JSON list of C-alpha atoms in Angstrom, two decimals:
[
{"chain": "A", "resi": 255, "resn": "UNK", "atom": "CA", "xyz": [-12.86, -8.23, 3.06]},
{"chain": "A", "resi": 256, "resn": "UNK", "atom": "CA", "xyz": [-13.05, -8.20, -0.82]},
{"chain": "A", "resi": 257, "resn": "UNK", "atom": "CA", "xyz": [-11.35, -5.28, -2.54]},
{"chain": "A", "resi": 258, "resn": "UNK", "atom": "CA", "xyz": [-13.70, -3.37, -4.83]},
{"chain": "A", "resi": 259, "resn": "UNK", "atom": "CA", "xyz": [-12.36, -2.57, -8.01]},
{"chain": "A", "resi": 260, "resn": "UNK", "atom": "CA", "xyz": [-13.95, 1.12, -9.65]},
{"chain": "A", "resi": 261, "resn": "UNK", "atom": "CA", "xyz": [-13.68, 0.77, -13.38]},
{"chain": "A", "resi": 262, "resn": "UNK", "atom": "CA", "xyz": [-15.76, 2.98, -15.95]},
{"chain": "A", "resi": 263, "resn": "UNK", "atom": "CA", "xyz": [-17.92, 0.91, -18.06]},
{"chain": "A", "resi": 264, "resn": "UNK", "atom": "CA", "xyz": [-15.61, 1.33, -21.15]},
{"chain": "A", "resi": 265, "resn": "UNK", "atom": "CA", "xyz": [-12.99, -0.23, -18.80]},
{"chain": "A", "resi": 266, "resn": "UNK", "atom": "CA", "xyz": [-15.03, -3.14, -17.68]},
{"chain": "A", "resi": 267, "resn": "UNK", "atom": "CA", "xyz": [-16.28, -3.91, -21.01]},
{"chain": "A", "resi": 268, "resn": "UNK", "atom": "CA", "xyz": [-12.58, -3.54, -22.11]},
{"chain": "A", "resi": 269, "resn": "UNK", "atom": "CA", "xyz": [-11.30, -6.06, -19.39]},
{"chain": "A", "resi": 270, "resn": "UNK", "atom": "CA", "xyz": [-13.60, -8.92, -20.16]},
{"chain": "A", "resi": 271, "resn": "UNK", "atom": "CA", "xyz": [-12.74, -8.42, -24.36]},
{"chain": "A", "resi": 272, "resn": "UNK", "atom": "CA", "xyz": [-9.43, -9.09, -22.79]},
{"chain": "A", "resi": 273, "resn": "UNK", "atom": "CA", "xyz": [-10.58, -11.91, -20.79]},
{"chain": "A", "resi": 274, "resn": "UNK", "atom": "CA", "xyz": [-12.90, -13.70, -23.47]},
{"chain": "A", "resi": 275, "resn": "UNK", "atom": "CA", "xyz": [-10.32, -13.07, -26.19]},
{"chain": "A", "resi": 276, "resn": "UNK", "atom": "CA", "xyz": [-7.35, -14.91, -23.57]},
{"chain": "A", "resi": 277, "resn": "UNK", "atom": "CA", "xyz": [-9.76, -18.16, -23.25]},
{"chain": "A", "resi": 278, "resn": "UNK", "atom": "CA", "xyz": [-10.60, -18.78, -26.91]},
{"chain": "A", "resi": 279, "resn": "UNK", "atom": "CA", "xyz": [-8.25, -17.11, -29.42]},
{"chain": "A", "resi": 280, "resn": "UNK", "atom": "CA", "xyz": [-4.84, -17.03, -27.61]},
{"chain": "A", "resi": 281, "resn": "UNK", "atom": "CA", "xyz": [-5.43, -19.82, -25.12]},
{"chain": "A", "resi": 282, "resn": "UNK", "atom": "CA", "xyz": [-6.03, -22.05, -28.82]},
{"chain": "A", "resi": 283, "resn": "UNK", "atom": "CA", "xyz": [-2.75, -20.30, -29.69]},
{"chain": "A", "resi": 284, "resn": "UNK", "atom": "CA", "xyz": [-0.27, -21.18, -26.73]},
{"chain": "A", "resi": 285, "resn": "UNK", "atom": "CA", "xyz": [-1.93, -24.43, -26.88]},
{"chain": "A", "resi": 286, "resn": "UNK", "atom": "CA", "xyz": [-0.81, -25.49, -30.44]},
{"chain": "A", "resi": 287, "resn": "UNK", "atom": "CA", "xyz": [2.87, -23.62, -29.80]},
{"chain": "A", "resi": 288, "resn": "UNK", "atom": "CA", "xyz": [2.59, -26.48, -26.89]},
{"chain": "A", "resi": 289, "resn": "UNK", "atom": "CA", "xyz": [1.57, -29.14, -29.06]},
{"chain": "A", "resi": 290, "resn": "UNK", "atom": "CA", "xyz": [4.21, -28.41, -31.74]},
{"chain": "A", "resi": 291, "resn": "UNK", "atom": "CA", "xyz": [7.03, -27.75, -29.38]},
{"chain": "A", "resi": 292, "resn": "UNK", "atom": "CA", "xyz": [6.29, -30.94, -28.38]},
{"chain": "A", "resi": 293, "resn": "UNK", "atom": "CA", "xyz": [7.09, -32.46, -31.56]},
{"chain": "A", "resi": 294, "resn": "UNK", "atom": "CA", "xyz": [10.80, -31.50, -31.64]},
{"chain": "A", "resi": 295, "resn": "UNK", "atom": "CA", "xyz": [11.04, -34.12, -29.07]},
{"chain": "A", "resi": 296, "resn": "UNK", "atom": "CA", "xyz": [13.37, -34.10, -25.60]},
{"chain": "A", "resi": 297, "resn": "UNK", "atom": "CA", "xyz": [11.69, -31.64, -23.34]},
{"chain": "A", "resi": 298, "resn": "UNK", "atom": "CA", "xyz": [14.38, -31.30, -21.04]},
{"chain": "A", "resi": 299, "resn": "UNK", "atom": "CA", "xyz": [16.31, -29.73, -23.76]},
{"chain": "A", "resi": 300, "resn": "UNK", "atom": "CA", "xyz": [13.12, -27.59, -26.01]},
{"chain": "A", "resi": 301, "resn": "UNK", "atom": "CA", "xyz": [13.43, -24.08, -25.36]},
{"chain": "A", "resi": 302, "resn": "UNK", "atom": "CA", "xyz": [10.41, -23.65, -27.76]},
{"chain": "A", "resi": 303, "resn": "UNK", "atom": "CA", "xyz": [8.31, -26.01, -25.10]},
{"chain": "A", "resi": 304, "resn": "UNK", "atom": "CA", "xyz": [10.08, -24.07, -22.14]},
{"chain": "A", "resi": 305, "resn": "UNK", "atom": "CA", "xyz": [9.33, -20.88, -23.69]},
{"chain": "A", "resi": 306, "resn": "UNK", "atom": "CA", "xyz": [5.58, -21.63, -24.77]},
{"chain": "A", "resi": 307, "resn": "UNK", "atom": "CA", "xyz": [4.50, -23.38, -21.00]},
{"chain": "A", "resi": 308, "resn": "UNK", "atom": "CA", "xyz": [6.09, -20.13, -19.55]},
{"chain": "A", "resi": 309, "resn": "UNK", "atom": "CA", "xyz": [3.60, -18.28, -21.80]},
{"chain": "A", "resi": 310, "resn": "UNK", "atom": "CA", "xyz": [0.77, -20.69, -20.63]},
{"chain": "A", "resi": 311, "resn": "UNK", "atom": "CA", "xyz": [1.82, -19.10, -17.12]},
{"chain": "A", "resi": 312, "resn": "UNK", "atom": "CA", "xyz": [1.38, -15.69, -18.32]},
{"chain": "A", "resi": 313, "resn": "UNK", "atom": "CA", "xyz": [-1.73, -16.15, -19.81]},
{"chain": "A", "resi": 314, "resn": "UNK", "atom": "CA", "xyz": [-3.20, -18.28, -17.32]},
{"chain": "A", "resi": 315, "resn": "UNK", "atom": "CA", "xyz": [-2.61, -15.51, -14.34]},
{"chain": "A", "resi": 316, "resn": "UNK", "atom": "CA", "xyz": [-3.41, -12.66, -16.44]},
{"chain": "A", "resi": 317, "resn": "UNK", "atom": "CA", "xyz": [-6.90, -14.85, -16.82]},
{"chain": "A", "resi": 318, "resn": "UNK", "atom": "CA", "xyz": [-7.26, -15.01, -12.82]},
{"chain": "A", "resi": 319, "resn": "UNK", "atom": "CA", "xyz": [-6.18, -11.53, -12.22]},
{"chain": "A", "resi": 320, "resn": "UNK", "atom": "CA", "xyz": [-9.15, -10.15, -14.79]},
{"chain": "A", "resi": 321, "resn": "UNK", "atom": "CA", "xyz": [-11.75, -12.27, -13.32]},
{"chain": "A", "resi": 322, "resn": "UNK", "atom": "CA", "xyz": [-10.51, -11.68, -9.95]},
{"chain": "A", "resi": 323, "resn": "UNK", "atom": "CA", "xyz": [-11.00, -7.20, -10.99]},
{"chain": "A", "resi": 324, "resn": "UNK", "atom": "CA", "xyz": [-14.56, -8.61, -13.19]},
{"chain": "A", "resi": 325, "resn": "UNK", "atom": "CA", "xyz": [-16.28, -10.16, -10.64]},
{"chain": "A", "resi": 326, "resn": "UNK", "atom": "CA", "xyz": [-15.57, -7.60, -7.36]},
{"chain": "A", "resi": 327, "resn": "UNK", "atom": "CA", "xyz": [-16.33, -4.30, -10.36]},
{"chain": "A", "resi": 328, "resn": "UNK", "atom": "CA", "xyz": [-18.00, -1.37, -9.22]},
{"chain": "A", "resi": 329, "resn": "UNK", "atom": "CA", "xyz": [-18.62, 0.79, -13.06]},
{"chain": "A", "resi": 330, "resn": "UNK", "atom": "CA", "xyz": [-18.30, 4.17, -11.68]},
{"chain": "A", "resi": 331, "resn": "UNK", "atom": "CA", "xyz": [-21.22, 6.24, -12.60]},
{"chain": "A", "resi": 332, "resn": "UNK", "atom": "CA", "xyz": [-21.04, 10.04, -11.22]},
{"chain": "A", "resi": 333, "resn": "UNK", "atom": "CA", "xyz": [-24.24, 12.17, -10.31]},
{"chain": "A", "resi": 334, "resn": "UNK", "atom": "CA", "xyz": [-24.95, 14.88, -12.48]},
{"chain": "A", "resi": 335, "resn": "UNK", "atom": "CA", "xyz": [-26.89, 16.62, -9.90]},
{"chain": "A", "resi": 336, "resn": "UNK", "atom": "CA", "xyz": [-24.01, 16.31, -6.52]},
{"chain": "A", "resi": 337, "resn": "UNK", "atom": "CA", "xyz": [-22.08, 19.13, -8.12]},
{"chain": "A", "resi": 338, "resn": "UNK", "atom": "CA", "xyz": [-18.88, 17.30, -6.21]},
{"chain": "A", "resi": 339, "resn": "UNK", "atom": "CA", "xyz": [-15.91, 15.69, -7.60]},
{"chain": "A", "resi": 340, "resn": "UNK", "atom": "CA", "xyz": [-16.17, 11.77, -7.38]},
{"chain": "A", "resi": 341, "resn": "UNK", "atom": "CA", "xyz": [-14.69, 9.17, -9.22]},
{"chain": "A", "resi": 342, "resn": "UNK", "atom": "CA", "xyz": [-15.89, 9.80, -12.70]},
{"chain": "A", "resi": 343, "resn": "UNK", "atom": "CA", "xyz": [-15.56, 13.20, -12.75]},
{"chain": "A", "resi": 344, "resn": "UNK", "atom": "CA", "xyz": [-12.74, 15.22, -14.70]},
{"chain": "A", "resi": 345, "resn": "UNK", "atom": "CA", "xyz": [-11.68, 18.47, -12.75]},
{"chain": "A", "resi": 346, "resn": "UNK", "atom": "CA", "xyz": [-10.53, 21.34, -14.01]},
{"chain": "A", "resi": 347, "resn": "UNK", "atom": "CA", "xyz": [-8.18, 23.03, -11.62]},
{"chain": "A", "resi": 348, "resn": "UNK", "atom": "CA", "xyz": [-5.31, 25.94, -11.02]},
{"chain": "A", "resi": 349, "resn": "UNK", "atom": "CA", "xyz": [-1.84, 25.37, -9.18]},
{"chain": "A", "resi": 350, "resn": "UNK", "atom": "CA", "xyz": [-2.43, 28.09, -7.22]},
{"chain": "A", "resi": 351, "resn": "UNK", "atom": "CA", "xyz": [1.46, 28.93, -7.01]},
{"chain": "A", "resi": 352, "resn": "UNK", "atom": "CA", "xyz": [2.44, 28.84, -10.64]},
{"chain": "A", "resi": 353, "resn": "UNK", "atom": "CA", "xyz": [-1.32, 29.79, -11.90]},
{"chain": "A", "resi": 354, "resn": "UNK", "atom": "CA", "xyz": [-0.81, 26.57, -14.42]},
{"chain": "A", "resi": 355, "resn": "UNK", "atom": "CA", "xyz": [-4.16, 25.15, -15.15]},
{"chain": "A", "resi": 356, "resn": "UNK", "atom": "CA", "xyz": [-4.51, 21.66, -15.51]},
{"chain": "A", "resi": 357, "resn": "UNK", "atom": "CA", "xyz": [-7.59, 18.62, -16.18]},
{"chain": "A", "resi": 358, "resn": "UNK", "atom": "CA", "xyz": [-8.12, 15.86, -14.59]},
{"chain": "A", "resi": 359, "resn": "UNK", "atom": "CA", "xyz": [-10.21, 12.36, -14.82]},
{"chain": "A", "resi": 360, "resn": "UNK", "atom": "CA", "xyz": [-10.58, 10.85, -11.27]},
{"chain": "A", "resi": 361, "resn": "UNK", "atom": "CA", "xyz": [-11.13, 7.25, -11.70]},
{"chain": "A", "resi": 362, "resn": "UNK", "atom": "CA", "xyz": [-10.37, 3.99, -9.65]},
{"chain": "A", "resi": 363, "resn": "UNK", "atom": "CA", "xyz": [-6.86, 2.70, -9.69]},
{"chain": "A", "resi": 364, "resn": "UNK", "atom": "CA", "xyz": [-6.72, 0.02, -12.11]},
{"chain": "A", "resi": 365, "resn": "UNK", "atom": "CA", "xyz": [-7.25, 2.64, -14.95]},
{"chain": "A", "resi": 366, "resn": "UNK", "atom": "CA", "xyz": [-4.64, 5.51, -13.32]},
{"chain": "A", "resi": 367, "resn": "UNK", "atom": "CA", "xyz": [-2.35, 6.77, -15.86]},
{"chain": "A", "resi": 368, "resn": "UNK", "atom": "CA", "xyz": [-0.88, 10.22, -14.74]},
{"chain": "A", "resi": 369, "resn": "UNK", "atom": "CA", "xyz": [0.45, 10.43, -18.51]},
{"chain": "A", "resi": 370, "resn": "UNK", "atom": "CA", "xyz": [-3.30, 10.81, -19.49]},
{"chain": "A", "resi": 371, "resn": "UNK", "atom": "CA", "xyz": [-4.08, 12.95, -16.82]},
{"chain": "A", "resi": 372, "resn": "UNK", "atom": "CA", "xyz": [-5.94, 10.06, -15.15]},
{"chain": "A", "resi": 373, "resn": "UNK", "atom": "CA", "xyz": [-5.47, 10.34, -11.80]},
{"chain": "A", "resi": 374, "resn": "UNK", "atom": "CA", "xyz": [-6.73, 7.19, -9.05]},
{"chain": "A", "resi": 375, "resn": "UNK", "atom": "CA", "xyz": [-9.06, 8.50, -6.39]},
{"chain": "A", "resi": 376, "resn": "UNK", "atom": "CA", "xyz": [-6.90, 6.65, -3.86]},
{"chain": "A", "resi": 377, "resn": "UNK", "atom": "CA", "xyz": [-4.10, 8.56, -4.65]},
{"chain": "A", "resi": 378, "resn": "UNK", "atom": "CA", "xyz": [-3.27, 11.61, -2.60]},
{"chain": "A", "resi": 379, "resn": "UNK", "atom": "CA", "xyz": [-3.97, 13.77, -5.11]},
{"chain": "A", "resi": 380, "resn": "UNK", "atom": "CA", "xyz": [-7.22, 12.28, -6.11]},
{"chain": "A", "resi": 381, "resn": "UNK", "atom": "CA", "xyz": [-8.21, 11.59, -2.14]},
{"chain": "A", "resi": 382, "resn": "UNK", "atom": "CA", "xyz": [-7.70, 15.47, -1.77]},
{"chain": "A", "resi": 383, "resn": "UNK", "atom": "CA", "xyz": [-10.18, 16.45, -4.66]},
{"chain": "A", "resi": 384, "resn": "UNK", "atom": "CA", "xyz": [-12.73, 13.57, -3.41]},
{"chain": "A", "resi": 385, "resn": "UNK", "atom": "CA", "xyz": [-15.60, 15.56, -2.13]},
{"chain": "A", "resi": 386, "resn": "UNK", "atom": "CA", "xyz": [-14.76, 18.64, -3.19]},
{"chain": "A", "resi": 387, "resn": "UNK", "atom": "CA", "xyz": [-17.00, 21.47, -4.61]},
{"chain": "A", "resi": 388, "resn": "UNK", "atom": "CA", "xyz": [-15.80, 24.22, -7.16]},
{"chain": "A", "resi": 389, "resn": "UNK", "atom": "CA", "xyz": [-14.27, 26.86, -5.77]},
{"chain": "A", "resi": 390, "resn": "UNK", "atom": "CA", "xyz": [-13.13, 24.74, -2.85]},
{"chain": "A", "resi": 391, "resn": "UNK", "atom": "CA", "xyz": [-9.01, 25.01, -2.66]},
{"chain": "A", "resi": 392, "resn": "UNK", "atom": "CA", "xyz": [-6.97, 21.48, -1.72]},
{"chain": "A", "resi": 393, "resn": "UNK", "atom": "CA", "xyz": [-3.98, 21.01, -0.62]},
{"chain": "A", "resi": 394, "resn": "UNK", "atom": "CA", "xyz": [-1.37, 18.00, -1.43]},
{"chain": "A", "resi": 395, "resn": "UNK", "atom": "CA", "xyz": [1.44, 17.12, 0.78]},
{"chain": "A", "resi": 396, "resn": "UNK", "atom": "CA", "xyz": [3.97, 15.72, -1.48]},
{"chain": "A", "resi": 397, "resn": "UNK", "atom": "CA", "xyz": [8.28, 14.91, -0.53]},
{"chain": "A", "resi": 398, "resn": "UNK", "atom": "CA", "xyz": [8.87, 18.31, -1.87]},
{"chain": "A", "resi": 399, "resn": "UNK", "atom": "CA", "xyz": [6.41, 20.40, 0.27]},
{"chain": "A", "resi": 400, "resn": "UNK", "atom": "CA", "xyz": [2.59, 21.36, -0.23]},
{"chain": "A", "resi": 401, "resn": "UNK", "atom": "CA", "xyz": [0.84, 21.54, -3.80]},
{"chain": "A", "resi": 402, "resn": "UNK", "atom": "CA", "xyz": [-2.20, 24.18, -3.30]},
{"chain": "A", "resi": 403, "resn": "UNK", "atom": "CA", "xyz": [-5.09, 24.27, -6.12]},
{"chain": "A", "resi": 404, "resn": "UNK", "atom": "CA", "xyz": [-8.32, 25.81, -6.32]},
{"chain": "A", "resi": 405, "resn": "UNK", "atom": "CA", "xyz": [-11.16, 23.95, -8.38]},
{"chain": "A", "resi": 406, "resn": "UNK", "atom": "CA", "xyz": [-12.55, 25.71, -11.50]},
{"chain": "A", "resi": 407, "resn": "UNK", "atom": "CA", "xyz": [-14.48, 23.12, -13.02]},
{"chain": "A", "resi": 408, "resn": "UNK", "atom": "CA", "xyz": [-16.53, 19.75, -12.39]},
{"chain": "A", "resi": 409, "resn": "UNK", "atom": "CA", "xyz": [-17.48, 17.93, -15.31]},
{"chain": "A", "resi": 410, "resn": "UNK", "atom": "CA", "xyz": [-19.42, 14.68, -15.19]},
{"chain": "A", "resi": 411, "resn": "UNK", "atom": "CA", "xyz": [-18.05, 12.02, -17.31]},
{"chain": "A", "resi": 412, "resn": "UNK", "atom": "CA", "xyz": [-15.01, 10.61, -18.25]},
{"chain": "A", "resi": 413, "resn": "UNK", "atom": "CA", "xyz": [-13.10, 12.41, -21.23]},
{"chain": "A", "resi": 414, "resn": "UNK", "atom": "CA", "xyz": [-11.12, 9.77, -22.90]}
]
């Protein structure tokens, strides 16, 4: 079975920028650092050739791996109306031990980034909140015990 990928619509749209941009301006590029590495003559020796086929590599399975995530997409779009946290929502919550109140964006794991507070809703954090209602409390079983937090707040949307 085919992996679905969940990606906001900024995300997709970002993803194929990426993609077009990788098959006209840089492929061009890499191309013509081919073409002149070339020109310095004995390949076996041309660390300039090495060096720009290995970037051919790059580019080329960055190119499958975006079209691969672009053509199995699902753009996340939340329900104003469910009143339940989902993958597009950002959720406000408290640690009920420490009282520390912290936001959230759930959103699908190629555009996690715990940095940004952008949690993936198949992480165990984000699988906890799935489904959830405010008010409702969750608990996280992390290494270092159980995490406990009550939900405050459900906005639709993703806050970027």
């Amino acid at each position: 079975m085919q992996k679905t990928y969940k990606l906001t619509a900024e995300r997709k749209k970002a993803l194929q920028e990426e993609l077009n941009y990788l098959k006209t301006v840089k492929g061009k590029e890499v191309a013509e650092q081919i073409k002149e590495a070339r020109s310095f003559g004995d390949l076996s020796e041309n660390s300039e050739y090495d060096e720009a086929k290995n970037e051919q590599g790059r580019m080329f399975s960055r190119m499958v791996e975006l079209e691969e995530i672009l053509s199995h997409a699902q753009v996340i779009t939340p329900n104003d109306a469910s009143g339940v946290v989902a993958a597009g929502c950002r959720v406000t919550v408290i640690d009920l031990d420490t009282e520390a109140r912290e936001e959230y964006t759930v959103v699908g794991s190629q555009e996690a980034n715990p940095l940004e507070s952008r949690i993936s809703d198949e992480s165990p954090f984000g699988c906890a909140l799935l489904g959830k209602h405010e008010g409702d409390e969750v608990q996280v079983n992390v290494p270092a015990g159980a995490l406990r937090y009550k939900i405050i707040g459900i906005h639709v949307g993703i806050h970027v």
